[in-house]
CSV table of C-alpha atoms in Angstrom, one decimal:
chain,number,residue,atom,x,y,z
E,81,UNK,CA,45.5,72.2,3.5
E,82,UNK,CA,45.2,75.8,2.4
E,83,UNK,CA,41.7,76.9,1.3
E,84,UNK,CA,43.1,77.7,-2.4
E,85,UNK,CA,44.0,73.8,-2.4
E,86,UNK,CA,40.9,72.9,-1.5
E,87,UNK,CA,38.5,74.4,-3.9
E,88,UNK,CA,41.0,73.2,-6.1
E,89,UNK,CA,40.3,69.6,-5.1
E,90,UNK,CA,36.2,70.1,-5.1
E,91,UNK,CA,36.3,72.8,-8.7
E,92,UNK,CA,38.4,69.6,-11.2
E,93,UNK,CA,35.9,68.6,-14.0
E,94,UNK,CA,36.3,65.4,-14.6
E,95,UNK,CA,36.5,64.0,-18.4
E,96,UNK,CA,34.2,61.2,-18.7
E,97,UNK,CA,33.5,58.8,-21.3
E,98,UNK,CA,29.8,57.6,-22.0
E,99,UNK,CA,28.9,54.3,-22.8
E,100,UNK,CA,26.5,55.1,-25.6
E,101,UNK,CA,23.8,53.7,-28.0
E,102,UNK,CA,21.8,56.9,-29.0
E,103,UNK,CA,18.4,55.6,-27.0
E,104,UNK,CA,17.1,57.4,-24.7
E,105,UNK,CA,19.1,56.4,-21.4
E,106,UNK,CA,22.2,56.9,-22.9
E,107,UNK,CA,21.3,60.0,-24.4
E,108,UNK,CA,19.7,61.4,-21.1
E,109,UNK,CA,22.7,60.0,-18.9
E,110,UNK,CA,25.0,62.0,-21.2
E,111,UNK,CA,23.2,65.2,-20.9
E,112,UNK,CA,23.4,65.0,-17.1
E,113,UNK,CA,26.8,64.0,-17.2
E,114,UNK,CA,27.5,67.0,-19.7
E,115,UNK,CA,25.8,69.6,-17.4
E,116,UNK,CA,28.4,68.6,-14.2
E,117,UNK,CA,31.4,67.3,-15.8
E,118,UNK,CA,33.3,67.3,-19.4
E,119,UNK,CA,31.7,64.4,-21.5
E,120,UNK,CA,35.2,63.7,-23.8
E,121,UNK,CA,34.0,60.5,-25.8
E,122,UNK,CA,31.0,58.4,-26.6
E,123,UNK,CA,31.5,54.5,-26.8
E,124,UNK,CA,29.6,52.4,-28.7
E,125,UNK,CA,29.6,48.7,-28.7
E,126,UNK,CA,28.2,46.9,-31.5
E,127,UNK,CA,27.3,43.6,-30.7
E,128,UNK,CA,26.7,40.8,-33.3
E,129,UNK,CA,24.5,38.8,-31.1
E,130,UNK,CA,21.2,40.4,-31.2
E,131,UNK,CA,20.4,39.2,-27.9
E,132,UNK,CA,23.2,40.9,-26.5
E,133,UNK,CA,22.5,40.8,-22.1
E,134,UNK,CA,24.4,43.8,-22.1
E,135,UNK,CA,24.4,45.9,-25.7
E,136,UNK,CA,21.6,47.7,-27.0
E,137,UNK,CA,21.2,46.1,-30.8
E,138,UNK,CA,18.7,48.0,-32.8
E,139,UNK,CA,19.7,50.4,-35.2
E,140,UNK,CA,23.0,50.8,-33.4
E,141,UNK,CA,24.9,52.0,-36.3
E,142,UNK,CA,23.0,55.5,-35.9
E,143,UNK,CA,24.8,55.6,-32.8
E,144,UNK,CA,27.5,57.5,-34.7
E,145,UNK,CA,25.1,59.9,-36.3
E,146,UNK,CA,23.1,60.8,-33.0
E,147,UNK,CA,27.2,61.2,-31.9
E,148,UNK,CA,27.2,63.8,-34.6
E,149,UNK,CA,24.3,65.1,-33.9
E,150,UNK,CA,25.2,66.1,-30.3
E,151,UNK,CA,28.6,66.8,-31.2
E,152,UNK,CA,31.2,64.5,-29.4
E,153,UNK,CA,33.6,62.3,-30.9
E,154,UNK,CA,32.3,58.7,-30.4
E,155,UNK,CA,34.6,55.3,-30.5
E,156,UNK,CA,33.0,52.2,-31.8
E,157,UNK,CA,34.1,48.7,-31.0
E,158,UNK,CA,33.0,45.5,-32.5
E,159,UNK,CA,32.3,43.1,-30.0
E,160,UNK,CA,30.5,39.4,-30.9
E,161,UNK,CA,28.1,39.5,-28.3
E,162,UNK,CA,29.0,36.6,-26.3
E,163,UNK,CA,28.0,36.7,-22.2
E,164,UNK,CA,30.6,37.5,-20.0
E,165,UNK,CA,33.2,37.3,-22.9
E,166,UNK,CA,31.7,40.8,-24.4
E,167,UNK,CA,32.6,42.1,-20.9
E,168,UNK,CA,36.5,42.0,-22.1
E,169,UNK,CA,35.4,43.5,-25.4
E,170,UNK,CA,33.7,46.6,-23.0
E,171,UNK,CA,37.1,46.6,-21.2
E,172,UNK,CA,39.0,47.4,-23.9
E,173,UNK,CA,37.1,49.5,-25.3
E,174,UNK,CA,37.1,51.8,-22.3
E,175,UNK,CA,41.1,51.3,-22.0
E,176,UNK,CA,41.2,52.9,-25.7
E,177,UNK,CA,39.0,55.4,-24.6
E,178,UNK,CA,40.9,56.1,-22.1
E,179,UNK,CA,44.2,55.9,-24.3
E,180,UNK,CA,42.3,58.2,-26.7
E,181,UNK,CA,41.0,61.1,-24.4
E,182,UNK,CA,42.4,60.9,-21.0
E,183,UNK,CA,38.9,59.9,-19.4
E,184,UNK,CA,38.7,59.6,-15.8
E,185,UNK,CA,35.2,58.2,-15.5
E,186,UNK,CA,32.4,56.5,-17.3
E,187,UNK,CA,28.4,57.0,-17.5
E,188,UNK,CA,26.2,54.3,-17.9
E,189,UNK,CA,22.4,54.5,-18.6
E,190,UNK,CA,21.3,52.1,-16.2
E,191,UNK,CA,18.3,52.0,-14.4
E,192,UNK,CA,17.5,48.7,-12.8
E,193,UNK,CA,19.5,46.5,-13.8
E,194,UNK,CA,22.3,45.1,-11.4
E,195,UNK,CA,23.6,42.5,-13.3
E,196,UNK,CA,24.5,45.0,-15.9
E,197,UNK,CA,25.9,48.0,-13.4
E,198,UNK,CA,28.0,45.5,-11.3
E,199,UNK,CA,29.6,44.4,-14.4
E,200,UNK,CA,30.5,48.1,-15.1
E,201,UNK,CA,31.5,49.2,-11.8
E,202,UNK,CA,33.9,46.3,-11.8
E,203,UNK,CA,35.3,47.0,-14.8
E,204,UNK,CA,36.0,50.6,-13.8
E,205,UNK,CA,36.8,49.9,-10.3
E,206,UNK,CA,39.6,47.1,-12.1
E,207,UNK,CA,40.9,50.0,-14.2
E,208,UNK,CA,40.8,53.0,-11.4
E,209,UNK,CA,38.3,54.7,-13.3
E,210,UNK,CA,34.9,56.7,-11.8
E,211,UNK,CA,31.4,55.1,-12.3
E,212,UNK,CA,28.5,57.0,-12.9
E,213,UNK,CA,24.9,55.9,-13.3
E,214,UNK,CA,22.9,59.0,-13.2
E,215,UNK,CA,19.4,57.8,-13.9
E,216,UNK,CA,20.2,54.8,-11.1
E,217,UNK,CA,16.6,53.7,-9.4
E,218,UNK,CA,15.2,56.7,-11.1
E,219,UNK,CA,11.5,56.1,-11.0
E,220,UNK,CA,10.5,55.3,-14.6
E,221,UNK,CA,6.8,57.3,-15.5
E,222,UNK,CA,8.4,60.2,-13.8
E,223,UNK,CA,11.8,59.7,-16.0
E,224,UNK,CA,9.7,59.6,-19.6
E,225,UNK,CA,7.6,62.3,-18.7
E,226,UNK,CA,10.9,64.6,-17.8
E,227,UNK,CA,12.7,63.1,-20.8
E,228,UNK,CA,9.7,65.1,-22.4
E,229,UNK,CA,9.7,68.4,-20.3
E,230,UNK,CA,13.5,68.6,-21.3
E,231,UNK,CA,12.5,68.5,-25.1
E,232,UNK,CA,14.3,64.8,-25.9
E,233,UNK,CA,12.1,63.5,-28.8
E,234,UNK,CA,12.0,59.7,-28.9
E,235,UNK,CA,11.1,56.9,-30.7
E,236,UNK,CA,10.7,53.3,-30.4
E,237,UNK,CA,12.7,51.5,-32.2
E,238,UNK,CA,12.2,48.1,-31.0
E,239,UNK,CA,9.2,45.7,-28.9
E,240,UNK,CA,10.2,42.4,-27.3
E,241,UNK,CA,7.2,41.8,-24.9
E,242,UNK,CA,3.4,41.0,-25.1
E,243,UNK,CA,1.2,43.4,-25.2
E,244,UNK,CA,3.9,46.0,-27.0
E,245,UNK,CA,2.5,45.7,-30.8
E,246,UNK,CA,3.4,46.9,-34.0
E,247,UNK,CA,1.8,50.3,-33.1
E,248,UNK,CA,4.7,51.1,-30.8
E,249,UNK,CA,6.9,51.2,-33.2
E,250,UNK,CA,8.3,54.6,-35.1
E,251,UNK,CA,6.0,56.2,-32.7
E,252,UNK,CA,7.5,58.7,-30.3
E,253,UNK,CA,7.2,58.6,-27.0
E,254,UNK,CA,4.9,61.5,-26.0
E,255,UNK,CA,1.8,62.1,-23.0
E,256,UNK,CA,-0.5,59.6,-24.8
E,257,UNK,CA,2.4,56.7,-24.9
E,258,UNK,CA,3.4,57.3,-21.6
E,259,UNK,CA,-0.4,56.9,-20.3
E,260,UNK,CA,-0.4,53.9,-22.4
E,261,UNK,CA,3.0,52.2,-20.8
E,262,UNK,CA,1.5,53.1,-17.2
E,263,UNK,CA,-1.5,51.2,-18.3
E,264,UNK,CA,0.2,48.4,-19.6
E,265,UNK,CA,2.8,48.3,-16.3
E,266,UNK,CA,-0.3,47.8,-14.2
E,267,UNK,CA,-2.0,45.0,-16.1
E,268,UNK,CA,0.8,43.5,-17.5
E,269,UNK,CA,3.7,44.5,-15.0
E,270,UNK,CA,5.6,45.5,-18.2
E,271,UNK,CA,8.5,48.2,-17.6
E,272,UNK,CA,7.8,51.2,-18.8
E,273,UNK,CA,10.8,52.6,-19.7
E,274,UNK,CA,11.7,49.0,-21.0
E,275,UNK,CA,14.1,48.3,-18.4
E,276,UNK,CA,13.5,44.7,-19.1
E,277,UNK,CA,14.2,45.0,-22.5
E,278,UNK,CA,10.9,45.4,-23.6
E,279,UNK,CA,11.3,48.2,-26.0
E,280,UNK,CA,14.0,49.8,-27.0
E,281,UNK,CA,14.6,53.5,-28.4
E,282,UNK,CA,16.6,55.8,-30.6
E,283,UNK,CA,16.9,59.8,-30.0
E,284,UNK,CA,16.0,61.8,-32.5
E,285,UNK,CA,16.5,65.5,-30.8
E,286,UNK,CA,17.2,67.2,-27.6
E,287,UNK,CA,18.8,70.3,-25.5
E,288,UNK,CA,22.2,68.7,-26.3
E,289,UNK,CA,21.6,68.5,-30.0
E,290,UNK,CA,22.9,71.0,-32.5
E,291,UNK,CA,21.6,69.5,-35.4
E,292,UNK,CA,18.3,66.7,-35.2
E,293,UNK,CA,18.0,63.2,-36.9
E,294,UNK,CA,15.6,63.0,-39.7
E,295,UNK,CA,14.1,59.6,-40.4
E,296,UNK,CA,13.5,59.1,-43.7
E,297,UNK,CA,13.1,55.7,-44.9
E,298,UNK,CA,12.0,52.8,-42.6
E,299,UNK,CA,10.6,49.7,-41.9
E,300,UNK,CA,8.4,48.1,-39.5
E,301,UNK,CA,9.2,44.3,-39.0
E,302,UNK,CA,6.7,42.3,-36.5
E,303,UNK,CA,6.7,38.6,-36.3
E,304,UNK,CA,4.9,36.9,-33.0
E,305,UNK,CA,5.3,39.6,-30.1
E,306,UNK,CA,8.6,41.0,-31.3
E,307,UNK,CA,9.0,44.0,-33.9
E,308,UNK,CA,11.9,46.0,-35.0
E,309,UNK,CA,11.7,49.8,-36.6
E,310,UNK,CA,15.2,49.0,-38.9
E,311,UNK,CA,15.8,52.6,-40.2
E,312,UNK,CA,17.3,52.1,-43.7
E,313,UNK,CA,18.2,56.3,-44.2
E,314,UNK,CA,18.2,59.0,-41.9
E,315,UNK,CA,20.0,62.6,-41.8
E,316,UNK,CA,20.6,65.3,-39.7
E,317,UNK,CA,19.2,68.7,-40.1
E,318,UNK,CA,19.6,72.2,-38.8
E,319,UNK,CA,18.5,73.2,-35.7
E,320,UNK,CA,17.5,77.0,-35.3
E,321,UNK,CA,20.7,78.7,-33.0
E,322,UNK,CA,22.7,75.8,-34.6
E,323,UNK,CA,24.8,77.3,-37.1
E,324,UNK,CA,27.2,75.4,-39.1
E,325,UNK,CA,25.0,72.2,-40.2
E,326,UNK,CA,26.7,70.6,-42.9
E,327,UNK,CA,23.7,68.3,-44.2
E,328,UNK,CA,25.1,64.3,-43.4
E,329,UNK,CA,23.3,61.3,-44.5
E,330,UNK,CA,23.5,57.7,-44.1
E,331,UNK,CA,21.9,54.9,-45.9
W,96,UNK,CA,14.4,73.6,7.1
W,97,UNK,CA,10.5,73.2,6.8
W,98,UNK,CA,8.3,71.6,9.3
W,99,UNK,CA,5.4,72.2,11.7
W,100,UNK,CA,5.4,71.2,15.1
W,101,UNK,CA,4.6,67.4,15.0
W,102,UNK,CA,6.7,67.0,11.7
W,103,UNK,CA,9.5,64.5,11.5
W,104,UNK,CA,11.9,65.8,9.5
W,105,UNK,CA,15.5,63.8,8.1
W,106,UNK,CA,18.4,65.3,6.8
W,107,UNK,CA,19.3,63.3,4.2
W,108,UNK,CA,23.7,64.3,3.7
W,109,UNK,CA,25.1,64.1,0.5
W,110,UNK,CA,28.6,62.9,0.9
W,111,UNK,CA,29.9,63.1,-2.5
W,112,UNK,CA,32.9,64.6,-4.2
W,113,UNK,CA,31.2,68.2,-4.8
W,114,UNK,CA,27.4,69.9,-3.9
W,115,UNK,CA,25.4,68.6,-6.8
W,116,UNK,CA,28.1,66.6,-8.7
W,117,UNK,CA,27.1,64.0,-11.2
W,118,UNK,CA,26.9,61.0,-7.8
W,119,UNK,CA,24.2,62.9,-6.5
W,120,UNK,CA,21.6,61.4,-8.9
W,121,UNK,CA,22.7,57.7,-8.0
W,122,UNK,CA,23.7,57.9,-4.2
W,123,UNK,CA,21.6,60.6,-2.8
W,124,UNK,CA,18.4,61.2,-5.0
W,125,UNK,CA,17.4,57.4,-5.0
W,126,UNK,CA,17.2,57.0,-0.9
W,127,UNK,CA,15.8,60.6,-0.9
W,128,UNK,CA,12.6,58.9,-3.2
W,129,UNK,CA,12.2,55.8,-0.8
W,130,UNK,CA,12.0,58.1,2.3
W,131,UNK,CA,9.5,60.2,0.8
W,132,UNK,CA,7.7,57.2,-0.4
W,133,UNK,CA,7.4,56.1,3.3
W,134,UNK,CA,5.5,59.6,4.0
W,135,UNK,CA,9.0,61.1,5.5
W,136,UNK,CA,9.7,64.7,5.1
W,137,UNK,CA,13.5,65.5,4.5
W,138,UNK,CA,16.1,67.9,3.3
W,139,UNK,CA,19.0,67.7,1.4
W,140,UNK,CA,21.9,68.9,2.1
W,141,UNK,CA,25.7,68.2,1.2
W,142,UNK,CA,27.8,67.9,4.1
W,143,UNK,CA,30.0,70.7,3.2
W,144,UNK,CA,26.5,73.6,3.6
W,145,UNK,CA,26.1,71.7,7.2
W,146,UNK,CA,26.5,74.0,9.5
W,147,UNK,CA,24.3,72.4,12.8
W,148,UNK,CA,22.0,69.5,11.9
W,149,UNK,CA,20.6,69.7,15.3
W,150,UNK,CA,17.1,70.9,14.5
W,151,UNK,CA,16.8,67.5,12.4
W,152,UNK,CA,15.1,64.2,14.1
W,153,UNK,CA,17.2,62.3,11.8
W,154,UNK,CA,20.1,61.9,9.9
W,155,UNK,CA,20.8,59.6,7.1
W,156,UNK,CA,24.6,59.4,5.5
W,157,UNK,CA,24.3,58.1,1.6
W,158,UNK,CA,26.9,56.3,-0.2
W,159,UNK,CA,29.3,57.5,-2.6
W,160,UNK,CA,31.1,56.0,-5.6
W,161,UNK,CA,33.5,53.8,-5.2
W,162,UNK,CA,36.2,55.5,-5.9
W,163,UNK,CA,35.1,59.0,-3.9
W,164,UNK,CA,36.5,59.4,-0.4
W,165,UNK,CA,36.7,63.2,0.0
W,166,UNK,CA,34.2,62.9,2.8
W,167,UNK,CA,36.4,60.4,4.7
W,168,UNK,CA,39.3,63.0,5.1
W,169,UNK,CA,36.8,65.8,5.9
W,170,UNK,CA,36.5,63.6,8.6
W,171,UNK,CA,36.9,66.9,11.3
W,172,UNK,CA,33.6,68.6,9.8
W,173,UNK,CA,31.3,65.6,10.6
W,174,UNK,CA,32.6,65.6,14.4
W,175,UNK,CA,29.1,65.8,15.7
W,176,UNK,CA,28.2,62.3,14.7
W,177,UNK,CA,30.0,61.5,18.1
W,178,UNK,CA,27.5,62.9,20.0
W,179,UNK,CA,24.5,62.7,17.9
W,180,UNK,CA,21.7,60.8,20.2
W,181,UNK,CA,18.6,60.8,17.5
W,182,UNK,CA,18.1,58.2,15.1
W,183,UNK,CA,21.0,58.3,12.5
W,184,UNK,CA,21.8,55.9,9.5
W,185,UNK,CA,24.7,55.6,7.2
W,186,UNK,CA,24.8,53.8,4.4
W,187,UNK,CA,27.9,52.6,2.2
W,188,UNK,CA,30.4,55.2,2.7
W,189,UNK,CA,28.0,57.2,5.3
W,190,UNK,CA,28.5,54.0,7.4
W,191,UNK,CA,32.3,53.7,7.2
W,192,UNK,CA,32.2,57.7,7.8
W,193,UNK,CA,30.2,56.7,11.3
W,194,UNK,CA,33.1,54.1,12.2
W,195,UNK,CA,35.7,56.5,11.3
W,196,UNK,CA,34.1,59.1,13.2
W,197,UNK,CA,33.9,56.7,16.5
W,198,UNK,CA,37.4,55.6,16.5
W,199,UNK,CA,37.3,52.7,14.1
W,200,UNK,CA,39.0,51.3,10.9
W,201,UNK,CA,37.9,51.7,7.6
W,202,UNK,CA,40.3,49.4,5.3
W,203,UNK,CA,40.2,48.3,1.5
W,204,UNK,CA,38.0,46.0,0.6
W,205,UNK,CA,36.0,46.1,-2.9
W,206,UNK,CA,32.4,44.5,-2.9
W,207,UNK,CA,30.1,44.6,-6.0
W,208,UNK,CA,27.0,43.4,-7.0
W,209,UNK,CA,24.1,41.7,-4.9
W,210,UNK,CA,25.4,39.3,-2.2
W,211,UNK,CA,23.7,37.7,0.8
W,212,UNK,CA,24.2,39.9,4.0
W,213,UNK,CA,24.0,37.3,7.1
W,214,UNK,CA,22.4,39.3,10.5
W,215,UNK,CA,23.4,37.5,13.4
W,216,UNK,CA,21.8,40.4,16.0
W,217,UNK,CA,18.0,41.0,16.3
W,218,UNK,CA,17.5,44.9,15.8
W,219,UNK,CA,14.7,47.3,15.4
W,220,UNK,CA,16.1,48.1,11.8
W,221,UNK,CA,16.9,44.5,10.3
W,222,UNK,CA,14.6,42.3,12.6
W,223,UNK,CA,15.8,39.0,13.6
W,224,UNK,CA,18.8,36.8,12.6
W,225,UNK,CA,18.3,35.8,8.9
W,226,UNK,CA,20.2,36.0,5.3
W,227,UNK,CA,18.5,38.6,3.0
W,228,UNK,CA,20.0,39.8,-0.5
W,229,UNK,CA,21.6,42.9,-0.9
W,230,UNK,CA,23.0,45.2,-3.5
W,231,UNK,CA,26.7,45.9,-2.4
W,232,UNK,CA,28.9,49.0,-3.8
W,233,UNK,CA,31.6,49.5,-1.4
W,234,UNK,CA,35.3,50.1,-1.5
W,235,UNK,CA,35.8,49.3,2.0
W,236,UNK,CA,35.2,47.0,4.8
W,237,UNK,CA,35.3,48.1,8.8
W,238,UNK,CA,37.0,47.6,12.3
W,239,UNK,CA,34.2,48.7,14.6
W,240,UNK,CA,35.6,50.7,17.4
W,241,UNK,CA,34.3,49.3,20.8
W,242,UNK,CA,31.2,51.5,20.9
W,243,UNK,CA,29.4,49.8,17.8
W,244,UNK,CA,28.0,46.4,17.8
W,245,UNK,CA,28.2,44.2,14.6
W,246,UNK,CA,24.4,43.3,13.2
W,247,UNK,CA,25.6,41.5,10.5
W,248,UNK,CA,28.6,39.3,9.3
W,249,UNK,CA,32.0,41.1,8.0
W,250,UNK,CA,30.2,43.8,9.7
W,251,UNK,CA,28.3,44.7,7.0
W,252,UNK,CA,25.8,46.3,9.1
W,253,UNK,CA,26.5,47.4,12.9
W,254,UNK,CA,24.4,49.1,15.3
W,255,UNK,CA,25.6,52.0,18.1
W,256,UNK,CA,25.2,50.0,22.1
W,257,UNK,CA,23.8,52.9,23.8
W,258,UNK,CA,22.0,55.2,20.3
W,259,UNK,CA,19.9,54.4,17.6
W,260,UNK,CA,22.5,54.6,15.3
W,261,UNK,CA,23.2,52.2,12.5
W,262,UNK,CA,25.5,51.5,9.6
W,263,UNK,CA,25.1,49.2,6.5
W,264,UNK,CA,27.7,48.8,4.3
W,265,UNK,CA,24.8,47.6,1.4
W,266,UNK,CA,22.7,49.8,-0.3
W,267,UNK,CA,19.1,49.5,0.8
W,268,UNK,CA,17.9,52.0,-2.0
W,269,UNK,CA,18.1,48.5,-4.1
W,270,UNK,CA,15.7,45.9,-3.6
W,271,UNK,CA,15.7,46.6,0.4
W,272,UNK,CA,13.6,49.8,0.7
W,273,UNK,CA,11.7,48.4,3.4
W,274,UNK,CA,15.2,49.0,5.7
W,275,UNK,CA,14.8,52.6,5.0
W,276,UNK,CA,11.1,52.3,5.5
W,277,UNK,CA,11.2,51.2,9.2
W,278,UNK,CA,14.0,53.7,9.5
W,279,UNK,CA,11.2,56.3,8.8
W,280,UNK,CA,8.8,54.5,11.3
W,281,UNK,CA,11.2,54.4,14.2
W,282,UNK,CA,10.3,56.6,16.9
W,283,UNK,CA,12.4,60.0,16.8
């Protein structure tokens, strides 16, 4: 092989697709995956079970404005949530994708969990397609805290696990929170990036944004050890060096 | 390299698709964390910017994705793993790279998820015959070549006869970091 053919081989950007829900793994996974490779498409699936065992459920319909806020086209696909059978609903989802813009790979968000990155990595490996899981193993305090350095704001969205209380939620995710979830993962052994799905997150601005969400209605719902932030409007805005920010808004 | 005169130091050889691609994060950075977290110094390196690893007192091959075998047909740059005497470990892909490298097979074989790995030799690495769970991401399964033993069953781990130098097709990163732990207390 002649050396032209081989940096050839080692120089192709791949296009990737992103399986996408506009919390913070996601988000992060995409902005690693958009500083190596070409991120084409974000995929959203929007389960109707909201104890989904692999779809991230609250507030996922500003998936598609986080999408607009970064700037890639994203594809949404209904799915009813059921276990194992929502697995088919992923499938084809990622064979439209792939249909749509000629993706070679996906990027998950995964951290921990090998029930939901074997699932994946079957389906990709089933449809010839690369796998990535960019924050795989990734140790968690050290992963908020650089989720921070990098500028992501965050906040939670969602609690599912005693001692996570109605304080958590709305509030980003900043040095105090993070001191707090170390505290709470020694005494409690909770995760504290929520791994176990004990909180969940949405995005609200980072290095790969050109325009920021805007929260500006919302509610906080808390019933037993279980709360929800349900955003009822939010909107982007301009970012400074972001030109061309149309003002969008959803309700 | 860094180190001072009682140091240990691994190379730890990234063997995916491209120097600092996307894989990195998943196969590489994750074994690189337990090391360190079992007081080893290491570098990284990919295997391309390899030029002589022999100032290392260890080598440990990660895995790839599934779907990347670039390192596998740059088979011809990794030659030295025939003679390499000091502790060496591959894992996933670094492992079938070792068995290529010796004269074996490496055929298809796709293995997902977490599965019980059955050891049917006792070894320094794995300790004595048992079933223990492991996390499995592997497109291929192995023909040892004469020189390496088989540790565990569909040779999903194997060990060199006459070198400290082992192969596991399952990734210890994931809920077996004690295997790379004793890899970092074995003598150099």
């Amino acid at each position: 092989m002649n050396i032209f053919l081989i940096n050839a081989r080692f120089a192709h950007i791949m296009n990737l697709g992103v399986l996408f829900s506009g919390g913070k793994d996601s988000v992060f996974a995409c902005y690693r995956a958009m500083e190596k490779e070409d991120v084409k498409c974000l995929i959203t699936l929007i389960s109707e079970n909201e104890e989904s065992y692999m779809f991230h459920t609250p507030n996922i319909g500003l998936a598609e404005l986080v999408a607009s806020a970064i700037g890639i086209d994203i594809l949404k696909w209904r799915t009813p949530g059921v276990e194992e059978m929502e697995l088919e609903d992923l499938r084809d989802a990622i064979i439209e994708a792939r249909r749509l813009y000629g993706i070679e790979g996906i990027v998950t968000g995964a951290i921990e969990s090998v029930y939901q990155s074997s699932r994946i990595q079957r389906i990709c490996s089933e449809l010839d397609l690369w796998c990535f899981n960019p924050l795989w193993q990734i140790d968690q305090l050290d992963y908020l805290k650089m989720l921070i350095a990098h500028g992501f704001r965050v906040i939670v969205t969602g609690v599912f696990a005693y001692p996570l209380d109605e304080s958590f939620l709305g509030a980003e995710i900043d040095d105090g929170m993070i001191a707090k979830l170390e505290m709470l993962q020694k005494r409690y052994g909770i995760s504290p990036s929520g791994e176990g799905g004990e909180l969940e997150t949405l995005v609200l601005d980072g290095p790969i944004f050109r325009r920021r969400l805007e929260v500006l209605r919302a509610a906080r719902l808390f019933s037993g050890n279980r709360g929800r932030y349900v955003i009822e409007s939010a909107r982007l805005a301009e970012k400074p060096g972001h030109p061309n920010n149309r003002v969008a808004q959803r309700s | 390299m860094r180190r001072g005169a009682d140091d240990t130091v691994i190379l730890v050889l990234d063997l995916c698709y491209r120097a600092g691609s996307l894989s990195r994060y998943e196969f590489v950075e994750p074994v690189a964390a337990a090391l360190r977290r079992a007081g080893a110094e290491i570098d990284i390196l990919h295997y391309r910017e390899l030029d002589d690893p022999s100032g290392y007192d260890k080598v440990v091959l990660c895995g790839t994705a599934l779907k990347d075998r670039r390192c596998l047909d740059d088979a011809e740059q990794l030659s030295w793993i025939q003679e390499w005497k000091r502790p060496m470990l591959g894992i996933s892909t670094g492992a079938a790279l070792i068995c290529s490298v010796l004269g074996g097979g490496v055929l298809p074989g796709v293995h997902i998820g977490m599965d019980d790995v059955r050891i049917i030799a006792e070894t320094r690495l794995l300790g004595e015959p048992r079933k223990i769970p492991a996390f499995h991401l592997h497109s291929v399964r192995l023909a040892l070549p004469s020189e390496l033993i088989e540790v565990a069953e569909k040779c999903e781990a194997f060990m060199c006869r006459d070198r400290p130098v082992y192969g596991l097709l399952f990734d210890p990163e994931v809920r077996n970091r004690w295997i790379l732990d004793r890899f970092v207390k074995c003598e150099k």
